[in-house]
Coordinates of N, CA, C and O in Angstrom, one line a residue:
X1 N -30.6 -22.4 36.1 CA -30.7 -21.4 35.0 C -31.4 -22.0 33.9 O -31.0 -23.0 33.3
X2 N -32.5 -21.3 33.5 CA -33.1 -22.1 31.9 C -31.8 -21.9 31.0 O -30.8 -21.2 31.0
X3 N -32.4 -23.2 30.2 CA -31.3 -23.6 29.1 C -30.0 -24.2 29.5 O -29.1 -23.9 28.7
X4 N -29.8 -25.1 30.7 CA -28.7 -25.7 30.7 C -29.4 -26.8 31.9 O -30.2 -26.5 32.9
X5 N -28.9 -28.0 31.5 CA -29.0 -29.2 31.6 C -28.0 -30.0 31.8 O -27.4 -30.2 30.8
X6 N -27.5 -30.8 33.1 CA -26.2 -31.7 33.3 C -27.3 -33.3 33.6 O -28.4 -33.5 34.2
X7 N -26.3 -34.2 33.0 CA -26.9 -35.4 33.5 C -25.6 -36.5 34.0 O -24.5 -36.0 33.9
X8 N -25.6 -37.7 34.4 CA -24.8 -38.3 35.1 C -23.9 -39.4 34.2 O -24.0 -39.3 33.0
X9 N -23.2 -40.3 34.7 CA -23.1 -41.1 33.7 C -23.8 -42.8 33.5 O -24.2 -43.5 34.4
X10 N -23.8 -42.9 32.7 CA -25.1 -44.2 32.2 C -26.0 -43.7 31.2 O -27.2 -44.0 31.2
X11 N -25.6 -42.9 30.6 CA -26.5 -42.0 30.0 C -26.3 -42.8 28.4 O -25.3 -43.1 27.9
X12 N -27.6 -43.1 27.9 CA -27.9 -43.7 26.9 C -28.4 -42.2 25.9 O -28.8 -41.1 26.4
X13 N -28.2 -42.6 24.3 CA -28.3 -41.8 23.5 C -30.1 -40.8 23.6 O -30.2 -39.6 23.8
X14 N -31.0 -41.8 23.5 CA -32.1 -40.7 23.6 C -32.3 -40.7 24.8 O -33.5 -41.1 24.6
X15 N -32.2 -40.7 25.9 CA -31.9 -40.0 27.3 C -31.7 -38.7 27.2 O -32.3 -37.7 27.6
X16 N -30.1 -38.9 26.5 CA -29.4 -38.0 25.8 C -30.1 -36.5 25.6 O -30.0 -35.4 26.1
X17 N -30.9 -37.2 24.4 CA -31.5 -35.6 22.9 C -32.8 -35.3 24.0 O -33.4 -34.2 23.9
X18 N -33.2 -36.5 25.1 CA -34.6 -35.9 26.0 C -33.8 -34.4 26.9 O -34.3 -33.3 26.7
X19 N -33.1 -34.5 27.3 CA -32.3 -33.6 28.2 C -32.1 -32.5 27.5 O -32.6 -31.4 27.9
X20 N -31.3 -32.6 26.2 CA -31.6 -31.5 25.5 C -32.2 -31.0 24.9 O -32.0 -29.8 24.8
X21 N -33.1 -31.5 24.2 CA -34.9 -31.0 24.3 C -35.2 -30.3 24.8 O -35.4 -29.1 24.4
X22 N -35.4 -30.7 26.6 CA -35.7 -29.7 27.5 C -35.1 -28.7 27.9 O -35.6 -27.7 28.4
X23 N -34.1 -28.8 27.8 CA -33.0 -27.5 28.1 C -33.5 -26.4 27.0 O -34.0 -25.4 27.3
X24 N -33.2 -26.8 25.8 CA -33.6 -25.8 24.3 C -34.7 -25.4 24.4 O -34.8 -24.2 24.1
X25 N -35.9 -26.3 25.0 CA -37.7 -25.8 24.9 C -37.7 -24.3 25.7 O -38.2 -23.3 25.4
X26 N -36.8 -24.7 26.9 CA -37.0 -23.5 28.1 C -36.3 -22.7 27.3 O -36.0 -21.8 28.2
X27 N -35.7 -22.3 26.2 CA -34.7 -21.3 25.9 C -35.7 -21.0 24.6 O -35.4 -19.9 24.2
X28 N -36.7 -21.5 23.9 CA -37.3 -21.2 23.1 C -36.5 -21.5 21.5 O -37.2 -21.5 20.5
X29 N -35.6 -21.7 21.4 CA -34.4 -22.0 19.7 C -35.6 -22.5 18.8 O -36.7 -23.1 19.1
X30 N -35.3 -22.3 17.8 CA -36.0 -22.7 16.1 C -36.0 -24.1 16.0 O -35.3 -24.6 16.9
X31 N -36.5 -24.6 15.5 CA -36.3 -26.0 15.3 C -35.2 -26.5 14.0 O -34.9 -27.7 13.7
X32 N -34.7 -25.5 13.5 CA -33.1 -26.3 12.8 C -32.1 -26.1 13.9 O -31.3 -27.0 13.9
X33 N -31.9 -25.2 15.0 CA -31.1 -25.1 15.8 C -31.0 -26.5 16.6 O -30.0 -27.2 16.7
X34 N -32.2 -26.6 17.1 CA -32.8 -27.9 17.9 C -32.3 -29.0 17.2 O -31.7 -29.8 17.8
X35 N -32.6 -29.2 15.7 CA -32.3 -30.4 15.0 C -30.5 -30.4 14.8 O -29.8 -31.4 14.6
X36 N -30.3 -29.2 15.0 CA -28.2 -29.2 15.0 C -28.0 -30.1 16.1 O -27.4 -31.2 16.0
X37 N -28.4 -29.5 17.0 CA -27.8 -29.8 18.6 C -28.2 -31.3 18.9 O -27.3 -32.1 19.3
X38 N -29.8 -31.7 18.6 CA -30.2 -32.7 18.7 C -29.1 -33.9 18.1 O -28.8 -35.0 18.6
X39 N -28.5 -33.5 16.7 CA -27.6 -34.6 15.5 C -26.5 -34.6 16.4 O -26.0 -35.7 16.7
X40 N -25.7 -33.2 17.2 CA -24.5 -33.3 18.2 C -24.6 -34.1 18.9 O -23.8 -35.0 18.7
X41 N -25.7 -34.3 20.4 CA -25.5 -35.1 21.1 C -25.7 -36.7 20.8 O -25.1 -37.7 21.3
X42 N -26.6 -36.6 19.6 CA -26.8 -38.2 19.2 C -25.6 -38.9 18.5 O -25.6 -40.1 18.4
X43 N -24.3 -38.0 18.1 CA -23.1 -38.5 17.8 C -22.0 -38.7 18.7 O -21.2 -39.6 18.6
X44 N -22.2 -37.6 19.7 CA -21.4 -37.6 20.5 C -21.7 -38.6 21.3 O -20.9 -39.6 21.2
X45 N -22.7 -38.7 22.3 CA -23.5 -40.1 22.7 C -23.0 -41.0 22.7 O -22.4 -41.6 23.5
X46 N -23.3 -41.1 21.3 CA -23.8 -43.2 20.6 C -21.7 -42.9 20.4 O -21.2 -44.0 20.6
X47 N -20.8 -42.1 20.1 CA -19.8 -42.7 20.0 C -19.0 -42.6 21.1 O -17.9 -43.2 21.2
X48 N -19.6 -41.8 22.6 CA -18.9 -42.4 24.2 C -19.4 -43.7 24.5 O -18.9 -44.7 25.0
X49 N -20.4 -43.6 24.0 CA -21.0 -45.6 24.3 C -20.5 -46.6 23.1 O -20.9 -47.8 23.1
X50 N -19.8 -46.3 22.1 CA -19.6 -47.5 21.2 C -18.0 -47.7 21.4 O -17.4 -48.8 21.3
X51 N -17.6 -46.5 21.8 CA -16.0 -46.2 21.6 C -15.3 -46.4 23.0 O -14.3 -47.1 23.2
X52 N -15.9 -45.8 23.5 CA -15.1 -45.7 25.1 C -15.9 -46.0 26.2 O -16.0 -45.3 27.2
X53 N -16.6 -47.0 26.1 CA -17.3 -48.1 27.1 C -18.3 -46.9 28.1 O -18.4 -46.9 29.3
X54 N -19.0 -45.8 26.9 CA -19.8 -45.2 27.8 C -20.2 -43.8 28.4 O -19.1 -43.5 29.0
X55 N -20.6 -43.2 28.5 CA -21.0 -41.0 28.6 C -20.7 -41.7 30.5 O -21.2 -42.7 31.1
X56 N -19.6 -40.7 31.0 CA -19.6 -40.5 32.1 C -19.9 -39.1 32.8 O -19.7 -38.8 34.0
X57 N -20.2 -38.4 31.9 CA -20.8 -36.8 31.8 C -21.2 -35.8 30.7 O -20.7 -35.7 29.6
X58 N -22.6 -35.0 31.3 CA -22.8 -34.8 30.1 C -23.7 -33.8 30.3 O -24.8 -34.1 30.7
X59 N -23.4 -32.5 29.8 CA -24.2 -31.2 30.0 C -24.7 -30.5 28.7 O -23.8 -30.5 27.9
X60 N -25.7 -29.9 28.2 CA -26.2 -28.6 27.3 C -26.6 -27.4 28.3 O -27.4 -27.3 29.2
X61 N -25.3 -26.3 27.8 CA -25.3 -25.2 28.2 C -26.1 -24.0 27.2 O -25.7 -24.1 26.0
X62 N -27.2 -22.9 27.6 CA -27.5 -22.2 26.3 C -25.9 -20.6 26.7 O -25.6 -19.9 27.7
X63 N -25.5 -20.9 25.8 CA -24.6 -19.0 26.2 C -25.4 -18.4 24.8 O -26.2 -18.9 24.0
X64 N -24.6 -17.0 24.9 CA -25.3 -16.0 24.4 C -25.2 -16.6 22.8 O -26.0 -16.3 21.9
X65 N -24.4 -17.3 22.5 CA -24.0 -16.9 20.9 C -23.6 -18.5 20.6 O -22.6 -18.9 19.9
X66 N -24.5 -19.5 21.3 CA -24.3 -21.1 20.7 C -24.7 -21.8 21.9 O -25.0 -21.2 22.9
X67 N -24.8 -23.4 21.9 CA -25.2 -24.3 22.6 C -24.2 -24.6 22.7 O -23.4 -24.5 21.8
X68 N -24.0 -25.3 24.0 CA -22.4 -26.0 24.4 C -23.4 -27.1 24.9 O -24.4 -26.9 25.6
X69 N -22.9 -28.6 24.2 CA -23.2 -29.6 24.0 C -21.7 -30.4 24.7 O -20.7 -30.3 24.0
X70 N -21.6 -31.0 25.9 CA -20.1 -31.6 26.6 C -20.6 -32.5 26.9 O -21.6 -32.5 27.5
X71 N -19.9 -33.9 26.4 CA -19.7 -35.0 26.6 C -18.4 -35.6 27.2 O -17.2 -35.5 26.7
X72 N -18.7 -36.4 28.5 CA -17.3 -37.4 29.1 C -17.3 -38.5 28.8 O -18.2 -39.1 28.3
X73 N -16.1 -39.1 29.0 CA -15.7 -40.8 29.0 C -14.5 -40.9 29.4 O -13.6 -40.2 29.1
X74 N -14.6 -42.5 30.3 CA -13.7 -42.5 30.8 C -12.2 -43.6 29.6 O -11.4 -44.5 29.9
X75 N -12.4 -42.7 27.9 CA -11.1 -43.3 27.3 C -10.3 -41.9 26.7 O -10.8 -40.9 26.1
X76 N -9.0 -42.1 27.1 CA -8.0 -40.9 26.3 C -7.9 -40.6 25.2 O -7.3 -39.6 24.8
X77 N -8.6 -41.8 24.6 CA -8.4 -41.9 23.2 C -9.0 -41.1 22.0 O -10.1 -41.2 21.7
X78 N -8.2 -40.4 21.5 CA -9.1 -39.0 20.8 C -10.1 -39.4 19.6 O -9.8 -40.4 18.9
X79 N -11.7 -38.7 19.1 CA -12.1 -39.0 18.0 C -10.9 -39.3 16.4 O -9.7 -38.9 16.2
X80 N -11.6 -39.8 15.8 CA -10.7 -39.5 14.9 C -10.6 -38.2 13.8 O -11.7 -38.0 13.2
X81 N -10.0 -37.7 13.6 CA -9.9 -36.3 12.3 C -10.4 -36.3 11.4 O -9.8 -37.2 10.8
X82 N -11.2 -35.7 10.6 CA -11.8 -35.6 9.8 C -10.6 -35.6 8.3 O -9.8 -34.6 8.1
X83 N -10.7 -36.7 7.6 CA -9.8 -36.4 6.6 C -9.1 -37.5 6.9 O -7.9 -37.7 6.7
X84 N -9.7 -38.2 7.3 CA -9.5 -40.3 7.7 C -9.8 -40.5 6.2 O -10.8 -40.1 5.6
X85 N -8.9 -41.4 5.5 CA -9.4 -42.0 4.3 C -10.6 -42.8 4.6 O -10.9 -43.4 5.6
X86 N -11.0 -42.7 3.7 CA -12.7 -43.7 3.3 C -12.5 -44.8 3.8 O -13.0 -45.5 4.7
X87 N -11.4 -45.0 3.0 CA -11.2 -46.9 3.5 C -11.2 -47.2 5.0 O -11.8 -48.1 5.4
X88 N -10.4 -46.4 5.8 CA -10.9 -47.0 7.2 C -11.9 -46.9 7.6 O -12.6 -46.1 7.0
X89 N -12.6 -47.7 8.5 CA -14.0 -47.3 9.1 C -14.6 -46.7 9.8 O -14.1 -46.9 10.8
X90 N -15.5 -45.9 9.9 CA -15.8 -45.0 11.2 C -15.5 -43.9 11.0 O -14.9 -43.7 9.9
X91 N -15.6 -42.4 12.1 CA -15.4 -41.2 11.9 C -16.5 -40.4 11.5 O -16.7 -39.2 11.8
X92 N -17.4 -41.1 10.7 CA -18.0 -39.8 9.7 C -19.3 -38.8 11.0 O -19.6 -37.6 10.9
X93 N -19.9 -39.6 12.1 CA -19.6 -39.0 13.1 C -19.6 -38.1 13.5 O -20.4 -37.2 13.8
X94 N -18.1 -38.2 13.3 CA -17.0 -36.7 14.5 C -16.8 -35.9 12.8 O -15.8 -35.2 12.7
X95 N -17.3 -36.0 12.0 CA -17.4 -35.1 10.6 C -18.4 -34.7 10.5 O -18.5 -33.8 9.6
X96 N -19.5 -35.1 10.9 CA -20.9 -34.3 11.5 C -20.8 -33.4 12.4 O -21.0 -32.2 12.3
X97 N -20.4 -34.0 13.6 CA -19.8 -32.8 14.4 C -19.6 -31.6 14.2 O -20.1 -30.6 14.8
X98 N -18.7 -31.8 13.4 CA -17.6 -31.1 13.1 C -18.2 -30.1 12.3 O -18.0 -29.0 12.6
X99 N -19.0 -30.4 11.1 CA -19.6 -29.4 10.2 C -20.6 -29.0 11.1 O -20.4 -27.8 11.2
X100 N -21.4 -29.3 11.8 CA -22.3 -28.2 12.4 C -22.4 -27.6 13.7 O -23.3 -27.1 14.3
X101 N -20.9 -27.9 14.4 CA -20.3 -27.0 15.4 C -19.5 -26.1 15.0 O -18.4 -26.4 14.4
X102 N -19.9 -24.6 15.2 CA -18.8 -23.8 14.8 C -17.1 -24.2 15.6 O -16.0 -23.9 15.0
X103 N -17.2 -24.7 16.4 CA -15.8 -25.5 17.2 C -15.8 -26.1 17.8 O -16.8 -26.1 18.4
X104 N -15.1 -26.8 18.0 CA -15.4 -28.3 19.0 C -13.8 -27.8 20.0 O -13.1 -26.8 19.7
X105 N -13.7 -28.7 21.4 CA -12.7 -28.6 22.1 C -12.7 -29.6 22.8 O -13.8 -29.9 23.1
X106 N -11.5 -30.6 23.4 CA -11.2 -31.6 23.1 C -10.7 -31.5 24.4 O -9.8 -30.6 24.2
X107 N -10.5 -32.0 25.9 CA -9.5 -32.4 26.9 C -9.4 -33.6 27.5 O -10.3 -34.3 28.0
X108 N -8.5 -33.8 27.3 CA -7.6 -35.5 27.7 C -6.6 -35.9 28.2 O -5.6 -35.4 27.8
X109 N -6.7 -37.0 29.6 CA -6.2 -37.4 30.2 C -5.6 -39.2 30.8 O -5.8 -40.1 29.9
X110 N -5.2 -39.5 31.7 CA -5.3 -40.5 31.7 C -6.7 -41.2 32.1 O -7.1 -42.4 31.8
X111 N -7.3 -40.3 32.7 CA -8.7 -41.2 33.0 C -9.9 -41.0 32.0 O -11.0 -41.4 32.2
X112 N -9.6 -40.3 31.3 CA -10.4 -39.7 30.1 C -10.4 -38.3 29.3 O -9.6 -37.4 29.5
X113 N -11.8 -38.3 28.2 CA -11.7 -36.8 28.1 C -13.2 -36.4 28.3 O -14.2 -37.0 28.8
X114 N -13.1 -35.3 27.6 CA -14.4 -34.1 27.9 C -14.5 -33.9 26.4 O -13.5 -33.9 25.8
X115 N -15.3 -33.8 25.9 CA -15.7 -33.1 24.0 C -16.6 -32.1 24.8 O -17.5 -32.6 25.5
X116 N -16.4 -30.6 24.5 CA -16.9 -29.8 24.1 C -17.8 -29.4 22.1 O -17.4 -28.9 21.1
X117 N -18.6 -29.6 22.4 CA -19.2 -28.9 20.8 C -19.6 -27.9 20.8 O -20.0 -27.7 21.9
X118 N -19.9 -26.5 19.9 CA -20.3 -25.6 20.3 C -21.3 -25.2 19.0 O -20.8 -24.7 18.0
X119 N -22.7 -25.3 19.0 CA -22.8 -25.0 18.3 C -23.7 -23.7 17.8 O -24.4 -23.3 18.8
X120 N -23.8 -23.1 16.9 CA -24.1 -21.8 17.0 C -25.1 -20.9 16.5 O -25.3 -20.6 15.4
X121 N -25.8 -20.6 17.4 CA -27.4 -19.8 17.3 C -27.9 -19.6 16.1 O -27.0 -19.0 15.6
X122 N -28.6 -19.6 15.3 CA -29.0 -19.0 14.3 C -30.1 -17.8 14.4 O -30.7 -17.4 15.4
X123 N -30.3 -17.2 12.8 CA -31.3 -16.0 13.2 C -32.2 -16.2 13.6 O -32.9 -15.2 13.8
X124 N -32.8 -17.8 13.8 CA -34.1 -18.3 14.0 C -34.8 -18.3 16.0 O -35.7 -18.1 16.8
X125 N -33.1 -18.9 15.8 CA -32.8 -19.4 17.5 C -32.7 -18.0 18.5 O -32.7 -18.1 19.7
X126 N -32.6 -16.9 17.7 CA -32.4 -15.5 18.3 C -33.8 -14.7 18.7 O -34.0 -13.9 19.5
X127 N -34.6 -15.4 17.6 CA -36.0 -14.7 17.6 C -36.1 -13.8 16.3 O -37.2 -13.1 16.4
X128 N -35.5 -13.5 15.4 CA -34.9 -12.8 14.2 C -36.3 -13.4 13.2 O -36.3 -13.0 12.0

């Protein structure tokens, strides 16, 4: 189906935004949509490989009304929440995320989780 893209795991950051690139080109999106989704997977990414030893899955889906951006790894360990005092380190990240996915969704287990991001079409990305 144009506009959706799965890759395996070993997957390095611009690997990553190449996959989704192509997935978006075949769907035609604006280029701020592209640069949203693009900043998603480059966070999501670079924090399965800094954090949890690594992307063990990883798809861009186009649906009607946003890009579904899913990242795996094999740690349970959840991002951290946005509203982390300054002083600890890290996060700001999953607070990027966070602002330019209309929602994120989260499943975790003992052998890992899944990050769903979703983020969401604009009038550009519609043809508008």
């Amino acid at each position: 189906m144009p506009g959706t893209s799965q890759s395996k795991a070993g997957l390095r950051c611009g690997d990553a935004r190449q996959v989704a690139r192509e997935a978006l080109s075949a769907r035609g999106v604006g280029e701020r949509l592209l640069d949203d989704v693009l900043t998603v997977v480059a966070e999501l990414v670079s924090n399965a490989i800094r954090h949890a030893g690594g992307v063990t899955g990883f798809s861009v889906r186009c649906l009607p009304d946003a890009v579904a951006v899913e990242v795996s790894d094999a740690s349970p360990v959840l991002p951290r929440s946005p509203g982390t005092p300054v002083e600890v380190p890290g996060g700001f990240g999953w607070l990027v995320v966070n602002r330019l996915a209309a929602r994120t969704e989260i499943s975790a287990d003992h052998s890992g989780k899944t990050i769903t991001a979703y983020v969401p079409l604009t009038g550009d990305a519609r043809g508008a």
